[in-house]
Tab-separated table of C-alpha atoms in Angstrom:
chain	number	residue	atom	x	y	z
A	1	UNK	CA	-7.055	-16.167	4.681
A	2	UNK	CA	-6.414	-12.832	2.995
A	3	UNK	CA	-7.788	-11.526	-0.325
A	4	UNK	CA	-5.611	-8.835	-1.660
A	5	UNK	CA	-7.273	-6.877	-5.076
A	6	UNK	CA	-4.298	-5.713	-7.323
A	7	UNK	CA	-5.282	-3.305	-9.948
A	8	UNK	CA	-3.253	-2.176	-12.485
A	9	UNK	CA	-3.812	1.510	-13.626
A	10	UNK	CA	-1.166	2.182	-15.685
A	11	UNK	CA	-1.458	2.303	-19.636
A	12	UNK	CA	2.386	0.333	-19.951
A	13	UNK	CA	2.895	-3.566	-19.214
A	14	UNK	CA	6.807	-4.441	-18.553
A	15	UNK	CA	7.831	-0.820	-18.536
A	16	UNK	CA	5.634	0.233	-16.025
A	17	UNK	CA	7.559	1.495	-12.562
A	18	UNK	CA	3.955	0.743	-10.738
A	19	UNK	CA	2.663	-2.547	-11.686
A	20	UNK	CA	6.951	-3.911	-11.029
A	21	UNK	CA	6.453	-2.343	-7.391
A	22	UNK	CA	3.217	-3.828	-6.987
A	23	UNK	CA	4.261	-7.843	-8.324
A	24	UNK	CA	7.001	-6.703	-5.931
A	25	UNK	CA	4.696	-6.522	-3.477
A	26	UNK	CA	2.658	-9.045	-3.849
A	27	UNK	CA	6.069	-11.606	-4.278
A	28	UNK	CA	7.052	-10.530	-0.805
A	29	UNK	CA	3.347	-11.074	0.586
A	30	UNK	CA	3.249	-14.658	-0.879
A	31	UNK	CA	6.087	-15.414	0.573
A	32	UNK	CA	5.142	-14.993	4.292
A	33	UNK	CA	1.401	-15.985	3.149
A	34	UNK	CA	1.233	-18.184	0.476
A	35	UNK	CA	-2.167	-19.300	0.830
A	36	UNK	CA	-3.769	-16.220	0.447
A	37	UNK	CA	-5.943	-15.060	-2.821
A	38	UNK	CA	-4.767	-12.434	-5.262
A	39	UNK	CA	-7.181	-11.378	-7.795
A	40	UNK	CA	-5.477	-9.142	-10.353
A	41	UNK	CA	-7.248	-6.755	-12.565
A	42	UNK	CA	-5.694	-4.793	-14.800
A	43	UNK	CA	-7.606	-1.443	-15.772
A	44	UNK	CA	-4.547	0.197	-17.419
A	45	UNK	CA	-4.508	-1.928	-20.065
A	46	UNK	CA	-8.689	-2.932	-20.053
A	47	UNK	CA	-10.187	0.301	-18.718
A	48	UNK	CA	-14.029	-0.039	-17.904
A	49	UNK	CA	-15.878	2.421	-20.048
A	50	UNK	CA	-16.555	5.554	-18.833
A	51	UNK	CA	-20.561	5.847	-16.921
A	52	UNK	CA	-23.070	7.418	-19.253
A	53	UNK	CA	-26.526	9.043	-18.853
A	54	UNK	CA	-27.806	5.206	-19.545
A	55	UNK	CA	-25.798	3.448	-17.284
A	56	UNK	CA	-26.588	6.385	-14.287
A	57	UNK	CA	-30.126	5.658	-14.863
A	58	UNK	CA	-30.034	1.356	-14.491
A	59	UNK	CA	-27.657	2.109	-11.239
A	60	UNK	CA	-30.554	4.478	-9.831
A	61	UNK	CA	-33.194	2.286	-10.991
A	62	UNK	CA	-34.210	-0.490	-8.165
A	63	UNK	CA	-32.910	-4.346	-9.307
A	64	UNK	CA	-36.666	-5.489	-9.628
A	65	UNK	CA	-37.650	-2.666	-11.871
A	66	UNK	CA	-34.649	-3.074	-14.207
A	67	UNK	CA	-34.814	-4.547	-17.938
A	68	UNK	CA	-32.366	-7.283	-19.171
A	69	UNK	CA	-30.554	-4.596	-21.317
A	70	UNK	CA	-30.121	-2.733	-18.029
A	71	UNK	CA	-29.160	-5.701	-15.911
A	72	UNK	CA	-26.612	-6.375	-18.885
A	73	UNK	CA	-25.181	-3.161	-18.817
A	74	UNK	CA	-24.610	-3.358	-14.972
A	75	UNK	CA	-22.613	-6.461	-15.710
A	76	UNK	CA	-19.274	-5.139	-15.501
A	77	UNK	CA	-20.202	-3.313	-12.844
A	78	UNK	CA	-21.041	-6.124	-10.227
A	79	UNK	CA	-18.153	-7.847	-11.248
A	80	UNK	CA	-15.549	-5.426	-10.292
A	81	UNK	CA	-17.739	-4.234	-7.089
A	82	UNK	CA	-18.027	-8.220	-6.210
A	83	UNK	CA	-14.207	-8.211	-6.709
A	84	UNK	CA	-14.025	-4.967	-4.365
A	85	UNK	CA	-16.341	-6.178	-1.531
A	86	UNK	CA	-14.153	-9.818	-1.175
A	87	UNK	CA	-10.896	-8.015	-0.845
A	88	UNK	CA	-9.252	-7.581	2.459
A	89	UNK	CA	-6.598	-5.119	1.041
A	90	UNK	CA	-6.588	-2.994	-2.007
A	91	UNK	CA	-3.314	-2.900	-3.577
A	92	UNK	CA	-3.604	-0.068	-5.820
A	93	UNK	CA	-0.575	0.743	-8.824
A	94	UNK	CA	-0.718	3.333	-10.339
A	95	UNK	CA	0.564	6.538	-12.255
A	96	UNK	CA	0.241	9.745	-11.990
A	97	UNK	CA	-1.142	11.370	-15.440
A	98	UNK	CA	-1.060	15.456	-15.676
A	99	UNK	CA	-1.190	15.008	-12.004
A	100	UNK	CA	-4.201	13.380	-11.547
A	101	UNK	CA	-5.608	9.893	-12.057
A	102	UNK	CA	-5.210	7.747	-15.105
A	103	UNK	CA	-8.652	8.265	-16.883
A	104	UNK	CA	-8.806	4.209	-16.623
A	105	UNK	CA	-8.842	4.316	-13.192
A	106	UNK	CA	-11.263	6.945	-12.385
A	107	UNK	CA	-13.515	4.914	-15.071
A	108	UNK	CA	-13.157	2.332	-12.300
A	109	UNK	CA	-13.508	4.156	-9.673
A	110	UNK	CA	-17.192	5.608	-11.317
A	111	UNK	CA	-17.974	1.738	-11.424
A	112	UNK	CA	-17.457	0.435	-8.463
A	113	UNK	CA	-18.732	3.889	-6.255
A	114	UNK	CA	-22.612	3.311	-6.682
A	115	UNK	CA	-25.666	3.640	-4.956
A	116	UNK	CA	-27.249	0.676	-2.961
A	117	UNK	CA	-23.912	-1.538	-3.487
A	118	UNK	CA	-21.092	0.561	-2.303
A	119	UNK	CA	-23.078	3.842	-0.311
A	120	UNK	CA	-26.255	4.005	0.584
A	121	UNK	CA	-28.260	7.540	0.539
A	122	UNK	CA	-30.237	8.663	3.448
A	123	UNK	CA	-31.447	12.784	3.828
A	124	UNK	CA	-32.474	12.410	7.413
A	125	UNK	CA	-28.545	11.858	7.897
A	126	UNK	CA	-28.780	15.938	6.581
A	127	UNK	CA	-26.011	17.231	5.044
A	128	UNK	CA	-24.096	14.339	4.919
A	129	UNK	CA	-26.759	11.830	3.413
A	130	UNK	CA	-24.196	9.345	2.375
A	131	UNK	CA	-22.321	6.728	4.024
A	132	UNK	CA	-20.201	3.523	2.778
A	133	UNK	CA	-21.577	0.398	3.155
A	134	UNK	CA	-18.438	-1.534	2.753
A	135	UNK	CA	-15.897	-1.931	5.935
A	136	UNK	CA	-12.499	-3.471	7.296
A	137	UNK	CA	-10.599	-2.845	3.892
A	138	UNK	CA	-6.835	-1.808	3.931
A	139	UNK	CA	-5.860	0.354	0.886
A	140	UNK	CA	-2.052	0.442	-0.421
A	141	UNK	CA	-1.147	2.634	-2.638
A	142	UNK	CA	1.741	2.939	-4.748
A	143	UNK	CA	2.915	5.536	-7.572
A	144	UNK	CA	5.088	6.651	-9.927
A	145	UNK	CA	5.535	10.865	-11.284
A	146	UNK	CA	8.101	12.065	-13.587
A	147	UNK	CA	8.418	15.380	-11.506
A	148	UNK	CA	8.895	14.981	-7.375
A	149	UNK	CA	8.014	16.748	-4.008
A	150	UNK	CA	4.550	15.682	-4.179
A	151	UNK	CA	4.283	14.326	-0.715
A	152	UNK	CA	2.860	16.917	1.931
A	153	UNK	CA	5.143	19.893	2.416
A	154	UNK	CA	7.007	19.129	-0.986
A	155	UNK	CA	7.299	21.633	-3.503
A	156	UNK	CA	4.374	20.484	-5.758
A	157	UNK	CA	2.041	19.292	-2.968
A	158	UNK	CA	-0.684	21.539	-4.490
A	159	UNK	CA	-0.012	19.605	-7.367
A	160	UNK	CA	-0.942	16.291	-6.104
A	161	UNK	CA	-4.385	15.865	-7.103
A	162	UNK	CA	-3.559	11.771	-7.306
A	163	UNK	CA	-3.194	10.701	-3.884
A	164	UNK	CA	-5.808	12.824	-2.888
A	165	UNK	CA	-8.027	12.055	-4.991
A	166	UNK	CA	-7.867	8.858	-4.351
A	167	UNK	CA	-7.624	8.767	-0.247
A	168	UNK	CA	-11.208	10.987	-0.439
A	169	UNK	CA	-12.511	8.060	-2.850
A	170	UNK	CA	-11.495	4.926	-0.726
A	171	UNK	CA	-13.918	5.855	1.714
A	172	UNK	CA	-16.228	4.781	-0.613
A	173	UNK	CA	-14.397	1.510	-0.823
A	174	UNK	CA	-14.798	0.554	2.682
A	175	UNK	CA	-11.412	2.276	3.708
A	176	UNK	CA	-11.439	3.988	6.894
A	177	UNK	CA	-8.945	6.370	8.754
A	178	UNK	CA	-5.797	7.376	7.791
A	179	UNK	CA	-4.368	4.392	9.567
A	180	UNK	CA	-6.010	1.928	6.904
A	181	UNK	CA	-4.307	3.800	4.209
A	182	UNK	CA	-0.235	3.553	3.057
A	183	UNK	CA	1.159	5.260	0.326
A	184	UNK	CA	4.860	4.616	-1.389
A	185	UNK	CA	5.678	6.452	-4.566
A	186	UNK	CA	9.162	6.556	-7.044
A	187	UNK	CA	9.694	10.239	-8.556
A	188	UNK	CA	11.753	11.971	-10.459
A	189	UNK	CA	11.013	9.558	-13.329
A	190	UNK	CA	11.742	12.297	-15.699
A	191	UNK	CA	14.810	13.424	-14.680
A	192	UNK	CA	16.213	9.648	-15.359
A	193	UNK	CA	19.026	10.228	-13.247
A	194	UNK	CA	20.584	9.036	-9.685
A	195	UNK	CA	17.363	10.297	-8.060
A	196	UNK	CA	15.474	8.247	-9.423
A	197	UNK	CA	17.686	5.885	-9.315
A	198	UNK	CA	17.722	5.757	-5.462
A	199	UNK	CA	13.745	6.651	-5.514
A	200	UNK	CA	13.191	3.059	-6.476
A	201	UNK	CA	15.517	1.735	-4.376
A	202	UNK	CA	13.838	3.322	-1.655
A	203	UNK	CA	10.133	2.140	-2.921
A	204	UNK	CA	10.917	-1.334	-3.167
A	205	UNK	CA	12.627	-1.333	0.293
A	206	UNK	CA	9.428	0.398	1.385
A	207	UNK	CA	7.722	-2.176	0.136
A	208	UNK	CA	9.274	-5.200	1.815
A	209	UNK	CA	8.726	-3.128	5.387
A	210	UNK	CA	5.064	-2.325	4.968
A	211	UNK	CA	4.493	-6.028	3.785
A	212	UNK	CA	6.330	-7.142	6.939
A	213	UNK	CA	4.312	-4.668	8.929
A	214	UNK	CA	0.885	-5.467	7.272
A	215	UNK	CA	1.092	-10.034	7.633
A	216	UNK	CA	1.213	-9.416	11.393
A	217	UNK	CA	-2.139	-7.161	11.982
A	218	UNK	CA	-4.452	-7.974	8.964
């Protein structure tokens, strides 16, 4: 059995182009596996507060040493990391927002990347004293931009600090490799005209192939 993790990043419900191609998604997994788990949560709409100087300090402190207020404020924390760890596939919607991630979704990001539950730190490994404790995970993510030619050799590549961002992250989630990773985005939102019309065509076709692709070898 499967566990797929669909988070929701965007700040719109109905109208939002990313969490229709996800439910897309997830409509067309159910339907070759439909007795696999989908846990949906939706930071878009419930972002996780940002970290602060308190909450850096419980996450660095060790469990046995921590007060109740600082287990409490960890809560939400272990949640969404328990959430992460039983996922098989990550099935990430989301915008892009002045290029970059929603703010709600980097909040999320800061809350489920933490020491001792996600990487572990370790200066004999030297320069690169941290490593992901998680493993296995698939990551899918899908997008939406008003502009286009974000992809690599578009026009506004060095403008993509979204997909990026986020492919540097996952490593973090237990996402290895390139090959773990697929990525299907609508543009030219916009622009509002046949472009876009056809991008979303497009990413809902891509959808139904990489679900087709991903049933037989996860």
């Amino acid at each position: 059995m499967t566990t797929i993790l669909k988070i929701n990043a965007s700040a719109r419900s109905e109208r939002s182009l990313t969490q229709r191609l996800s439910s897309h998604f997830i409509r067309n997994w159910l339907k070759h596996r439909p007795e696999d788990v989908v846990v949906e949560r939706d930071v878009g709409r419930q972002p996780p507060p940002p970290v602060t100087e308190e909450w850096i300090a419980c996450a660095f402190t060790p469990p046995a040493d921590r007060t109740e207020e600082q287990a409490t404020m960890l809560t939400l924390s272990d949640m969404l990391i328990a959430e992460l760890a039983a996922a098989d596939i990550i099935l990430l919607g989301t915008p892009m927002y002045n290029y970059g991630m929603p703010s709600s979704l980097k909040a999320w990001f800061d809350q489920v990347i933490r020491i001792n539950k996600t990487f572990s730190f370790d200066l004999d490994r030297g320069d690169f004293p941290l490593e992901p404790i998680l493993s296995g995970k698939t990551l899918v993510i899908l997008t939406s931009s008003g502009e286009f030619g974000f992809d690599t050799g578009g026009v506004r590549e060095h403008m993509n600090h979204l997909v990026p961002h986020i492919k540097t992250c996952s490593f973090y989630l237990g996402v290895t490799g390139d090959d773990s990773i697929h990525h299907i985005g609508i543009e030219y939102q916009e622009f509002g005209d046949g472009r876009h019309r056809r991008s979303i065509d497009e990413a809902q076709h891509g959808v139904v192939t990489l679900v087709k692709k991903l049933v037989e070898t996860v």
